[in-house]
Amino acid sequence: GSLQLQAFAAGWVGGAASVVVGHPLDTIKTRLQAGQGYGNTLNCVLTVYRNESVAGFFKGMSFPLASIAVYSSVVFGVFSNTRRLLSQLHHRDAGRAPALADAALASMVAGFVSVGIGTPVDLVKIRLQMQTQPYIKANVKLKPTVPGFPVYQGPIHCFRTVLQKEGIAGIYRGAGAMLLRDVPGYCLYFIPYTFFCGWITPDGCISPNPSSIWLAGGVAGAISWGTATPMDVVKSRLQADGVYLNKYKGTLDCILQSYQNEGLKVFFRGITVNAVRGFPMSSAMFLGYELSLKAMKRDQTETNP
């Protein structure tokens, strides 16, 4: 029992750590992918800073802080428990270092579960990140369709509004794109991590030291987020769409429209931010995870010798 729970608790700590590190860059990424007129990354950073100061970067953070903690807790919990279960089935011995196939299957399961929880969470986060209209009073006369007041007062209100207006389908908008992003994404997250950890620490991932966790986690995050960018763009666009009007019918339609309007390069929007942000976020995530696991195991051995 307690071992299963430890993975969830450790994932929670890791998730919280990664949000604080990664949220400012996440805001930039969403604006670059779904917003207009921000140009390149640096320009986007400067614009947000000028218009909204430092607080602008942490817009809507309380929500991901609560949700990603739960979310990564589930992802890590599901991943590590599935992997243990699989290795028990294979070898009737959970202690053995897990095979890559086990890690792959476990990450796919984690990917599926995460989409179930993560789609509504991300939808709300993106809608809140995108509604910066109230600050641009001057723009109202240019675009009378865009109201000059926020559509959503906060996460709960946003969730309720979307549910009332668009139903369950509205809340799960972008789920297809997210599955296409996360199932391969988690494979490219956990597998390189397992591999690099084993490579840096020859005795496998039993007790890697913090610096190798940091490095392996960071590299895994950069790889995973870099390769997931095209589907991430599609997901951001699908989920941001619908604050004022719906222009995409679904995942494929969004891919085709984006491609027709802006060419192939649109799918690599925010790839630098994604890969750069993937490193510290992911290393914070894995460090938080492994170190809190270690701490909990240490407490256990002290309490029941």
Coordinates of C-alpha atoms in Angstrom, one line a residue:
G1 CA 0.0 0.0 0.0
S2 CA 2.4 2.7 1.2
L3 CA 4.8 2.1 -1.7
Q4 CA 2.1 2.9 -4.2
L5 CA 1.1 6.0 -2.3
Q6 CA 4.7 7.2 -2.1
A7 CA 5.0 7.4 -5.8
F8 CA 1.9 9.6 -5.9
A9 CA 3.1 11.9 -3.1
A10 CA 6.6 12.2 -4.6
G11 CA 5.0 13.1 -8.0
W12 CA 3.0 15.8 -6.2
V13 CA 6.2 17.4 -4.8
G14 CA 7.9 17.2 -8.2
G15 CA 5.0 18.7 -10.0
A16 CA 4.8 21.7 -7.6
A17 CA 8.5 22.3 -8.0
S18 CA 8.3 22.2 -11.8
V19 CA 5.4 24.7 -12.0
V20 CA 7.1 27.4 -10.1
V21 CA 10.2 26.9 -12.4
G22 CA 8.3 26.6 -15.6
H23 CA 5.2 28.7 -15.5
P24 CA 6.7 32.0 -16.7
L25 CA 8.0 30.2 -19.8
D26 CA 4.7 28.4 -20.2
T27 CA 2.8 31.7 -20.4
I28 CA 5.3 32.9 -23.1
K29 CA 4.8 29.6 -25.0
T30 CA 1.0 29.8 -25.0
R31 CA 1.1 33.4 -26.2
L32 CA 3.5 32.5 -29.0
Q33 CA 1.5 29.5 -30.1
A34 CA -2.0 30.9 -29.9
G35 CA -1.7 34.7 -29.7
Q36 CA -1.0 37.3 -32.4
G37 CA 1.6 39.9 -32.8
Y38 CA 4.2 38.7 -30.4
G39 CA 6.9 37.9 -33.0
N40 CA 9.8 36.0 -31.5
T41 CA 10.4 34.7 -28.0
L42 CA 12.4 37.7 -26.8
N43 CA 9.9 40.2 -28.2
C44 CA 7.1 38.2 -26.5
V45 CA 8.9 38.3 -23.1
L46 CA 9.5 42.1 -23.4
T47 CA 5.9 42.8 -24.5
V48 CA 4.4 40.8 -21.5
Y49 CA 6.8 42.5 -19.2
R50 CA 6.1 46.0 -20.5
N51 CA 2.3 45.5 -20.4
E52 CA 1.8 43.4 -17.3
S53 CA 5.2 43.5 -15.4
V54 CA 6.5 40.4 -13.6
A55 CA 3.0 39.3 -12.5
G56 CA 2.1 38.8 -16.2
F57 CA 4.4 35.8 -16.3
F58 CA 2.7 34.1 -13.4
K59 CA -0.8 34.7 -14.7
G60 CA -3.0 31.8 -13.9
M61 CA -0.3 30.0 -11.9
S62 CA -2.4 29.2 -8.8
F63 CA -4.5 26.9 -10.9
P64 CA -1.7 24.9 -12.5
L65 CA 0.1 24.8 -9.2
A66 CA -2.8 23.0 -7.7
S67 CA -3.6 20.9 -10.7
I68 CA -0.2 19.9 -12.0
A69 CA 0.7 18.7 -8.6
V70 CA -2.3 16.4 -8.7
Y71 CA -1.6 15.7 -12.4
S72 CA 2.1 14.7 -12.1
S73 CA 1.3 12.9 -8.9
V74 CA -1.1 10.7 -11.0
V75 CA 1.3 10.4 -13.9
F76 CA 4.3 9.4 -11.8
G77 CA 2.1 7.2 -9.6
V78 CA 0.5 5.4 -12.5
F79 CA 3.9 5.1 -14.3
S80 CA 5.8 3.6 -11.4
N81 CA 3.0 1.3 -10.3
T82 CA 2.3 0.1 -13.8
R83 CA 6.0 -0.5 -14.4
R84 CA 6.2 -2.4 -11.1
L85 CA 3.2 -4.5 -11.9
L86 CA 4.5 -5.3 -15.4
S87 CA 7.9 -6.4 -14.0
Q88 CA 6.1 -8.5 -11.4
L89 CA 4.1 -10.2 -14.2
H90 CA 7.2 -10.9 -16.2
H91 CA 9.6 -12.0 -13.5
R92 CA 7.5 -12.3 -10.3
D93 CA 10.3 -10.0 -8.9
A94 CA 9.6 -6.3 -8.6
G95 CA 13.2 -5.5 -7.5
R96 CA 14.7 -6.2 -10.9
A97 CA 15.7 -3.2 -13.0
P98 CA 12.8 -2.5 -15.4
A99 CA 13.1 -3.3 -19.1
L100 CA 12.6 -0.6 -21.6
A101 CA 9.5 -2.3 -22.9
D102 CA 8.0 -2.1 -19.5
A103 CA 8.9 1.6 -19.2
A104 CA 7.4 2.2 -22.7
L105 CA 4.1 0.5 -21.8
A106 CA 3.9 2.2 -18.4
S107 CA 4.5 5.6 -20.0
M108 CA 1.7 5.0 -22.5
V109 CA -0.7 4.1 -19.7
A110 CA 0.4 7.3 -17.9
G111 CA -0.1 9.3 -21.1
F112 CA -3.7 8.0 -21.5
V113 CA -4.6 8.7 -17.8
S114 CA -3.0 12.1 -17.9
V115 CA -5.1 13.1 -20.9
G116 CA -8.3 12.3 -19.0
I117 CA -7.3 14.6 -16.2
G118 CA -5.2 17.0 -18.1
T119 CA -7.4 18.1 -21.0
P120 CA -9.9 20.1 -18.9
V121 CA -7.0 21.4 -16.7
D122 CA -5.1 22.7 -19.7
L123 CA -8.2 24.1 -21.4
V124 CA -8.9 26.2 -18.4
K125 CA -5.2 27.3 -18.0
I126 CA -5.0 28.3 -21.7
R127 CA -8.3 30.2 -21.7
L128 CA -7.1 32.1 -18.6
Q129 CA -3.7 32.8 -20.1
M130 CA -5.2 34.1 -23.4
Q131 CA -7.7 36.5 -22.0
T132 CA -5.5 39.6 -21.7
Q133 CA -8.0 41.7 -23.6
P134 CA -9.1 43.8 -20.7
Y135 CA -5.8 45.6 -20.6
I136 CA -6.0 46.7 -24.2
K137 CA -8.7 49.3 -24.1
A138 CA -7.3 51.0 -27.2
N139 CA -7.9 47.9 -29.3
V140 CA -11.7 47.9 -28.6
K141 CA -12.5 50.3 -31.4
L142 CA -10.4 48.3 -33.8
K143 CA -12.1 45.0 -32.9
P144 CA -15.6 45.6 -31.7
T145 CA -16.1 41.8 -31.6
V146 CA -13.7 41.4 -28.7
P147 CA -15.3 42.6 -25.4
G148 CA -13.2 44.8 -23.3
F149 CA -13.8 42.8 -20.1
P150 CA -12.6 39.3 -19.0
V151 CA -14.8 36.5 -20.1
Y152 CA -13.8 34.3 -17.1
Q153 CA -13.4 35.5 -13.5
G154 CA -11.2 32.5 -12.5
P155 CA -10.6 28.8 -13.0
I156 CA -13.9 27.6 -11.5
H157 CA -15.9 30.2 -13.3
C158 CA -14.1 29.3 -16.6
F159 CA -14.8 25.6 -16.1
R160 CA -18.5 26.2 -15.4
T161 CA -18.9 28.6 -18.3
V162 CA -17.3 26.2 -20.8
L163 CA -19.4 23.3 -19.4
Q164 CA -22.6 25.3 -19.7
K165 CA -21.8 26.7 -23.2
E166 CA -20.1 23.8 -24.8
G167 CA -20.8 20.7 -22.6
I168 CA -18.5 17.8 -21.9
A169 CA -17.2 18.0 -25.5
G170 CA -16.1 21.6 -24.8
I171 CA -14.2 20.7 -21.8
Y172 CA -12.4 17.9 -23.6
R173 CA -11.6 20.1 -26.6
G174 CA -8.2 19.3 -27.8
A175 CA -8.2 15.8 -26.2
G176 CA -7.3 14.1 -29.5
A177 CA -4.4 16.5 -30.1
M178 CA -3.3 15.9 -26.5
L179 CA -3.4 12.1 -26.8
L180 CA -1.2 12.4 -29.9
R181 CA 1.1 14.7 -27.9
D182 CA 1.2 12.9 -24.6
V183 CA 1.3 9.2 -25.4
P184 CA 4.5 9.5 -27.5
G185 CA 5.5 12.4 -25.3
Y186 CA 5.6 10.4 -22.1
C187 CA 7.5 7.6 -23.8
L188 CA 10.1 10.2 -24.8
Y189 CA 10.1 11.5 -21.2
F190 CA 10.4 8.4 -19.0
I191 CA 12.5 6.2 -21.4
P192 CA 15.4 8.7 -21.9
Y193 CA 15.2 9.4 -18.2
T194 CA 15.5 5.7 -17.3
F195 CA 18.2 5.3 -19.9
F196 CA 20.3 8.3 -19.0
C197 CA 20.0 7.5 -15.3
G198 CA 21.2 4.0 -15.9
W199 CA 24.0 5.3 -18.1
I200 CA 25.2 8.0 -15.6
T201 CA 24.8 5.7 -12.6
P202 CA 26.0 2.2 -13.6
D203 CA 24.0 0.5 -10.7
G204 CA 20.8 1.6 -12.5
C205 CA 18.2 4.0 -11.2
I206 CA 18.1 2.5 -7.6
S207 CA 19.8 5.5 -6.0
P208 CA 21.1 8.0 -8.5
N209 CA 22.8 11.1 -7.0
P210 CA 21.0 14.5 -7.4
S211 CA 23.2 15.8 -10.1
S212 CA 22.6 12.8 -12.4
I213 CA 18.9 13.0 -11.6
W214 CA 19.0 16.7 -12.6
L215 CA 20.9 16.0 -15.8
A216 CA 18.9 13.0 -16.9
G217 CA 15.6 14.6 -16.0
G218 CA 16.5 17.8 -17.8
V219 CA 17.7 16.0 -21.0
A220 CA 14.5 13.9 -21.0
G221 CA 12.4 17.0 -20.6
A222 CA 14.1 18.8 -23.4
I223 CA 13.8 15.8 -25.8
S224 CA 10.2 15.2 -24.9
W225 CA 9.0 18.7 -25.2
G226 CA 11.0 19.5 -28.3
T227 CA 9.4 16.5 -30.1
A228 CA 6.0 17.2 -28.8
T229 CA 5.9 20.8 -30.0
P230 CA 3.9 20.3 -33.2
M231 CA 1.0 18.6 -31.4
D232 CA 1.3 21.0 -28.6
V233 CA 0.7 23.9 -31.0
V234 CA -2.4 22.2 -32.3
K235 CA -3.6 21.6 -28.8
S236 CA -3.0 25.2 -27.7
R237 CA -4.8 26.5 -30.8
L238 CA -7.8 24.2 -30.3
Q239 CA -8.1 25.1 -26.7
A240 CA -7.6 28.8 -27.0
D241 CA -10.1 28.8 -29.9
G242 CA -13.7 29.3 -28.6
V243 CA -13.2 32.2 -26.1
Y244 CA -14.9 34.4 -28.7
L245 CA -15.7 32.2 -31.7
N246 CA -14.9 28.7 -32.8
K247 CA -12.9 28.4 -36.0
Y248 CA -11.7 24.8 -35.8
K249 CA -13.9 21.8 -36.2
G250 CA -11.4 19.4 -34.7
T251 CA -7.8 18.2 -34.6
L252 CA -7.4 17.5 -38.3
D253 CA -9.2 20.7 -39.3
C254 CA -6.9 22.7 -37.0
I255 CA -3.8 21.1 -38.5
L256 CA -5.0 21.8 -42.1
Q257 CA -6.1 25.3 -41.4
S258 CA -2.9 26.2 -39.6
Y259 CA -0.8 24.7 -42.3
Q260 CA -2.7 26.4 -45.1
N261 CA -2.5 29.8 -43.4
E262 CA 1.0 29.8 -42.0
G263 CA 2.9 26.9 -43.6
L264 CA 4.9 24.1 -41.9
K265 CA 6.8 26.5 -39.6
V266 CA 3.7 27.2 -37.5
F267 CA 4.1 23.7 -36.0
F268 CA 7.4 24.6 -34.6
R269 CA 6.3 27.8 -32.9
G270 CA 7.6 27.9 -29.4
I271 CA 9.9 24.9 -29.9
T272 CA 12.9 26.8 -28.4
V273 CA 10.8 27.8 -25.4
N274 CA 9.5 24.3 -25.1
A275 CA 12.9 22.6 -25.2
V276 CA 14.5 25.3 -23.0
R277 CA 11.6 25.2 -20.5
G278 CA 11.6 21.4 -20.7
F279 CA 15.0 21.2 -19.1
P280 CA 14.6 23.0 -15.8
M281 CA 10.9 22.0 -15.4
S282 CA 11.7 18.4 -15.9
S283 CA 14.8 18.4 -13.8
A284 CA 12.9 20.1 -11.0
M285 CA 10.1 17.5 -11.5
F286 CA 12.4 14.4 -11.3
L287 CA 14.5 15.9 -8.5
G288 CA 11.4 16.6 -6.4
Y289 CA 10.2 13.2 -7.2
E290 CA 13.3 11.1 -6.5
L291 CA 14.4 13.2 -3.5
S292 CA 11.0 13.1 -1.7
L293 CA 10.8 9.3 -2.5
K294 CA 14.2 8.9 -0.9
A295 CA 13.2 11.0 2.1
M296 CA 10.0 8.9 2.6
K297 CA 11.9 5.6 2.3
R298 CA 14.4 6.9 4.9
D299 CA 11.6 7.8 7.3
Q300 CA 10.0 4.3 6.8
T301 CA 13.2 2.5 7.6
E302 CA 13.6 4.6 10.7
T303 CA 10.1 4.0 11.9
N304 CA 9.8 0.3 11.2
P305 CA 13.2 -1.3 11.5

